[in-house]
Amino acid sequence: MPIHIEWYDEDRRIILSTFVGDIDLAEVEEALATYLSYFDSAPNTLHSIVDMRSMGRVSGFTLSELKGLREVVSHPRVGYTAVIGAQPIVHFALKVLVQLFDLRYALFGNVEEGGRYLREVIRIHDDKRPETNALS
């Protein structure tokens, strides 16, 4: 699959997606389904690094054709996204998603920069877990 999805950190708070080669609609839909399974099973907010530096052409499809897109970007556990190497068409799509879904993203030159940014986001905005009463 030209979209490789894996955990970026050992705490399983950041997902790394690497796009390699030409991408078609079916591959994007499969990636969205994988993302949805990560979000559905997570106990807290997840953040993403999307590395598009090795992405080739995107076959002709529109955002509206991506059946799982709305469900993923509006998921309650979606956090911030660090985008690496986005092509002009991706910049356009991101601007549309910001308008439609309040997507929170930032552009970076490499994965390490994006990872540092997201670790700082987690440090600042980490989900607050209720404290347990040690006496009960």
PDB file of C-alpha atoms in Angstrom:
ATOM      1  CA  MET A   1       0.000   0.000   0.000  1.00  0.00           C
ATOM      2  CA  PRO A   2       1.476   3.391  -0.950  1.00  0.00           C
ATOM      3  CA  ILE A   3       0.206   4.897   2.311  1.00  0.00           C
ATOM      4  CA  HIS A   4       2.103   3.411   5.262  1.00  0.00           C
ATOM      5  CA  ILE A   5       0.489   4.039   8.652  1.00  0.00           C
ATOM      6  CA  GLU A   6       2.221   3.293  11.938  1.00  0.00           C
ATOM      7  CA  TRP A   7       2.712   4.654  15.438  1.00  0.00           C
ATOM      8  CA  TYR A   8       5.328   7.397  15.594  1.00  0.00           C
ATOM      9  CA  ASP A   9       5.792   7.317  19.355  1.00  0.00           C
ATOM     10  CA  GLU A  10       5.864   4.584  21.969  1.00  0.00           C
ATOM     11  CA  ASP A  11       3.022   6.259  23.900  1.00  0.00           C
ATOM     12  CA  ARG A  12       0.747   5.762  20.880  1.00  0.00           C
ATOM     13  CA  ARG A  13      -0.349   9.384  20.795  1.00  0.00           C
ATOM     14  CA  ILE A  14       1.064  10.237  17.329  1.00  0.00           C
ATOM     15  CA  ILE A  15       0.296   8.410  14.086  1.00  0.00           C
ATOM     16  CA  LEU A  16       2.786   8.620  11.200  1.00  0.00           C
ATOM     17  CA  SER A  17       1.448   8.279   7.660  1.00  0.00           C
ATOM     18  CA  THR A  18       3.954   8.123   4.819  1.00  0.00           C
ATOM     19  CA  PHE A  19       2.690   8.519   1.256  1.00  0.00           C
ATOM     20  CA  VAL A  20       4.884   6.755  -1.319  1.00  0.00           C
ATOM     21  CA  GLY A  21       4.304   6.904  -5.066  1.00  0.00           C
ATOM     22  CA  ASP A  22       1.044   7.448  -6.908  1.00  0.00           C
ATOM     23  CA  ILE A  23      -2.125   7.401  -4.803  1.00  0.00           C
ATOM     24  CA  ASP A  24      -5.643   6.462  -5.886  1.00  0.00           C
ATOM     25  CA  LEU A  25      -9.089   6.703  -4.317  1.00  0.00           C
ATOM     26  CA  ALA A  26      -9.144   3.114  -2.993  1.00  0.00           C
ATOM     27  CA  GLU A  27      -5.801   3.594  -1.213  1.00  0.00           C
ATOM     28  CA  VAL A  28      -6.935   6.814   0.437  1.00  0.00           C
ATOM     29  CA  GLU A  29     -10.195   5.156   1.543  1.00  0.00           C
ATOM     30  CA  GLU A  30      -8.203   2.260   3.039  1.00  0.00           C
ATOM     31  CA  ALA A  31      -5.962   4.720   4.892  1.00  0.00           C
ATOM     32  CA  LEU A  32      -9.012   6.593   6.222  1.00  0.00           C
ATOM     33  CA  ALA A  33     -10.473   3.312   7.498  1.00  0.00           C
ATOM     34  CA  THR A  34      -7.177   2.569   9.265  1.00  0.00           C
ATOM     35  CA  TYR A  35      -7.164   6.026  10.838  1.00  0.00           C
ATOM     36  CA  LEU A  36     -10.750   5.565  11.981  1.00  0.00           C
ATOM     37  CA  SER A  37      -9.850   2.289  13.705  1.00  0.00           C
ATOM     38  CA  TYR A  38      -6.967   4.043  15.514  1.00  0.00           C
ATOM     39  CA  PHE A  39      -9.265   6.864  16.682  1.00  0.00           C
ATOM     40  CA  ASP A  40     -12.089   4.522  17.683  1.00  0.00           C
ATOM     41  CA  SER A  41      -9.800   2.417  19.876  1.00  0.00           C
ATOM     42  CA  ALA A  42      -7.848   5.294  21.441  1.00  0.00           C
ATOM     43  CA  PRO A  43      -8.483   6.317  25.050  1.00  0.00           C
ATOM     44  CA  ASN A  44      -7.382   9.908  24.310  1.00  0.00           C
ATOM     45  CA  THR A  45      -6.717  12.426  21.554  1.00  0.00           C
ATOM     46  CA  LEU A  46      -4.413  11.278  18.754  1.00  0.00           C
ATOM     47  CA  HIS A  47      -2.259  13.522  16.610  1.00  0.00           C
ATOM     48  CA  SER A  48      -0.896  12.818  13.133  1.00  0.00           C
ATOM     49  CA  ILE A  49       2.182  13.354  11.038  1.00  0.00           C
ATOM     50  CA  VAL A  50       1.437  13.111   7.317  1.00  0.00           C
ATOM     51  CA  ASP A  51       4.648  12.802   5.282  1.00  0.00           C
ATOM     52  CA  MET A  52       3.978  13.514   1.600  1.00  0.00           C
ATOM     53  CA  ARG A  53       7.556  14.105   0.424  1.00  0.00           C
ATOM     54  CA  SER A  54       7.608  10.853  -1.581  1.00  0.00           C
ATOM     55  CA  MET A  55       4.055  11.081  -2.860  1.00  0.00           C
ATOM     56  CA  GLY A  56       3.595  10.875  -6.599  1.00  0.00           C
ATOM     57  CA  ARG A  57       0.480  11.765  -8.514  1.00  0.00           C
ATOM     58  CA  VAL A  58      -2.979  11.687  -6.988  1.00  0.00           C
ATOM     59  CA  SER A  59      -5.498  10.150  -9.380  1.00  0.00           C
ATOM     60  CA  GLY A  60      -8.451  12.303 -10.188  1.00  0.00           C
ATOM     61  CA  PHE A  61     -10.938  12.220  -7.340  1.00  0.00           C
ATOM     62  CA  THR A  62     -12.521  14.926  -5.254  1.00  0.00           C
ATOM     63  CA  LEU A  63     -12.731  15.372  -1.489  1.00  0.00           C
ATOM     64  CA  SER A  64     -16.467  14.699  -1.695  1.00  0.00           C
ATOM     65  CA  GLU A  65     -15.745  11.211  -3.084  1.00  0.00           C
ATOM     66  CA  LEU A  66     -13.831  10.229   0.056  1.00  0.00           C
ATOM     67  CA  LYS A  67     -16.569   8.452   1.999  1.00  0.00           C
ATOM     68  CA  GLY A  68     -14.597   8.131   5.235  1.00  0.00           C
ATOM     69  CA  LEU A  69     -13.134  11.631   5.257  1.00  0.00           C
ATOM     70  CA  ARG A  70     -15.931  13.362   7.163  1.00  0.00           C
ATOM     71  CA  GLU A  71     -15.987  10.635   9.812  1.00  0.00           C
ATOM     72  CA  VAL A  72     -12.211  10.807  10.329  1.00  0.00           C
ATOM     73  CA  VAL A  73     -11.691  14.583  10.400  1.00  0.00           C
ATOM     74  CA  SER A  74     -14.688  15.164  12.651  1.00  0.00           C
ATOM     75  CA  HIS A  75     -13.842  12.305  15.042  1.00  0.00           C
ATOM     76  CA  PRO A  76     -13.800  13.487  18.680  1.00  0.00           C
ATOM     77  CA  ARG A  77     -10.273  12.088  19.207  1.00  0.00           C
ATOM     78  CA  VAL A  78      -8.671  13.900  16.265  1.00  0.00           C
ATOM     79  CA  GLY A  79      -5.954  16.253  17.442  1.00  0.00           C
ATOM     80  CA  TYR A  80      -3.392  18.256  15.519  1.00  0.00           C
ATOM     81  CA  THR A  81      -1.787  17.277  12.224  1.00  0.00           C
ATOM     82  CA  ALA A  82       1.777  17.992  11.128  1.00  0.00           C
ATOM     83  CA  VAL A  83       1.972  17.977   7.319  1.00  0.00           C
ATOM     84  CA  ILE A  84       5.334  17.381   5.643  1.00  0.00           C
ATOM     85  CA  GLY A  85       6.016  18.136   1.970  1.00  0.00           C
ATOM     86  CA  ALA A  86       2.493  18.996   0.863  1.00  0.00           C
ATOM     87  CA  GLN A  87       1.974  19.658  -2.847  1.00  0.00           C
ATOM     88  CA  PRO A  88      -0.130  22.661  -4.000  1.00  0.00           C
ATOM     89  CA  ILE A  89      -3.270  20.547  -4.455  1.00  0.00           C
ATOM     90  CA  VAL A  90      -2.862  19.299  -0.871  1.00  0.00           C
ATOM     91  CA  HIS A  91      -2.547  22.890   0.383  1.00  0.00           C
ATOM     92  CA  PHE A  92      -5.850  23.648  -1.323  1.00  0.00           C
ATOM     93  CA  ALA A  93      -7.527  20.560   0.185  1.00  0.00           C
ATOM     94  CA  LEU A  94      -6.241  21.473   3.666  1.00  0.00           C
ATOM     95  CA  LYS A  95      -7.708  24.971   3.379  1.00  0.00           C
ATOM     96  CA  VAL A  96     -11.074  23.467   2.436  1.00  0.00           C
ATOM     97  CA  LEU A  97     -10.929  21.026   5.372  1.00  0.00           C
ATOM     98  CA  VAL A  98     -10.114  23.870   7.768  1.00  0.00           C
ATOM     99  CA  GLN A  99     -13.241  25.693   6.611  1.00  0.00           C
ATOM    100  CA  LEU A 100     -15.473  22.618   6.790  1.00  0.00           C
ATOM    101  CA  PHE A 101     -14.165  20.813   9.874  1.00  0.00           C
ATOM    102  CA  ASP A 102     -11.930  23.168  11.854  1.00  0.00           C
ATOM    103  CA  LEU A 103      -8.927  20.983  11.025  1.00  0.00           C
ATOM    104  CA  ARG A 104      -5.845  21.955  13.042  1.00  0.00           C
ATOM    105  CA  TYR A 105      -2.641  21.533  11.079  1.00  0.00           C
ATOM    106  CA  ALA A 106       0.783  23.045  10.559  1.00  0.00           C
ATOM    107  CA  LEU A 107       3.358  22.593   7.777  1.00  0.00           C
ATOM    108  CA  PHE A 108       6.892  21.357   8.480  1.00  0.00           C
ATOM    109  CA  GLY A 109      10.047  20.561   6.523  1.00  0.00           C
ATOM    110  CA  ASN A 110      10.612  17.087   7.969  1.00  0.00           C
ATOM    111  CA  VAL A 111       9.093  14.438  10.215  1.00  0.00           C
ATOM    112  CA  GLU A 112      11.325  15.269  13.169  1.00  0.00           C
ATOM    113  CA  GLU A 113      10.144  18.909  13.228  1.00  0.00           C
ATOM    114  CA  GLY A 114       6.531  17.755  13.046  1.00  0.00           C
ATOM    115  CA  GLY A 115       7.132  15.243  15.829  1.00  0.00           C
ATOM    116  CA  ARG A 116       8.676  17.894  18.095  1.00  0.00           C
ATOM    117  CA  TYR A 117       5.698  20.171  17.454  1.00  0.00           C
ATOM    118  CA  LEU A 118       3.162  17.439  18.257  1.00  0.00           C
ATOM    119  CA  ARG A 119       5.006  16.371  21.416  1.00  0.00           C
ATOM    120  CA  GLU A 120       4.781  20.003  22.544  1.00  0.00           C
ATOM    121  CA  VAL A 121       1.051  20.067  21.697  1.00  0.00           C
ATOM    122  CA  ILE A 122       0.601  16.924  23.800  1.00  0.00           C
ATOM    123  CA  ARG A 123       2.598  18.457  26.659  1.00  0.00           C
ATOM    124  CA  ILE A 124       0.480  21.622  26.631  1.00  0.00           C
ATOM    125  CA  HIS A 125      -2.948  20.207  25.764  1.00  0.00           C
ATOM    126  CA  ASP A 126      -2.693  16.684  27.152  1.00  0.00           C
ATOM    127  CA  ASP A 127      -6.019  15.093  28.014  1.00  0.00           C
ATOM    128  CA  LYS A 128      -6.639  15.539  31.705  1.00  0.00           C
ATOM    129  CA  ARG A 129      -7.501  12.234  33.301  1.00  0.00           C
ATOM    130  CA  PRO A 130      -9.544  12.342  36.498  1.00  0.00           C
ATOM    131  CA  GLU A 131      -7.473  11.620  39.555  1.00  0.00           C
ATOM    132  CA  THR A 132      -8.395   8.498  41.434  1.00  0.00           C
ATOM    133  CA  ASN A 133      -8.923   8.567  45.149  1.00  0.00           C
ATOM    134  CA  ALA A 134      -6.140   6.489  46.695  1.00  0.00           C
ATOM    135  CA  LEU A 135      -8.242   5.742  49.777  1.00  0.00           C
ATOM    136  CA  SER A 136     -11.168   4.120  47.987  1.00  0.00           C
TER     137      SER A 136
END
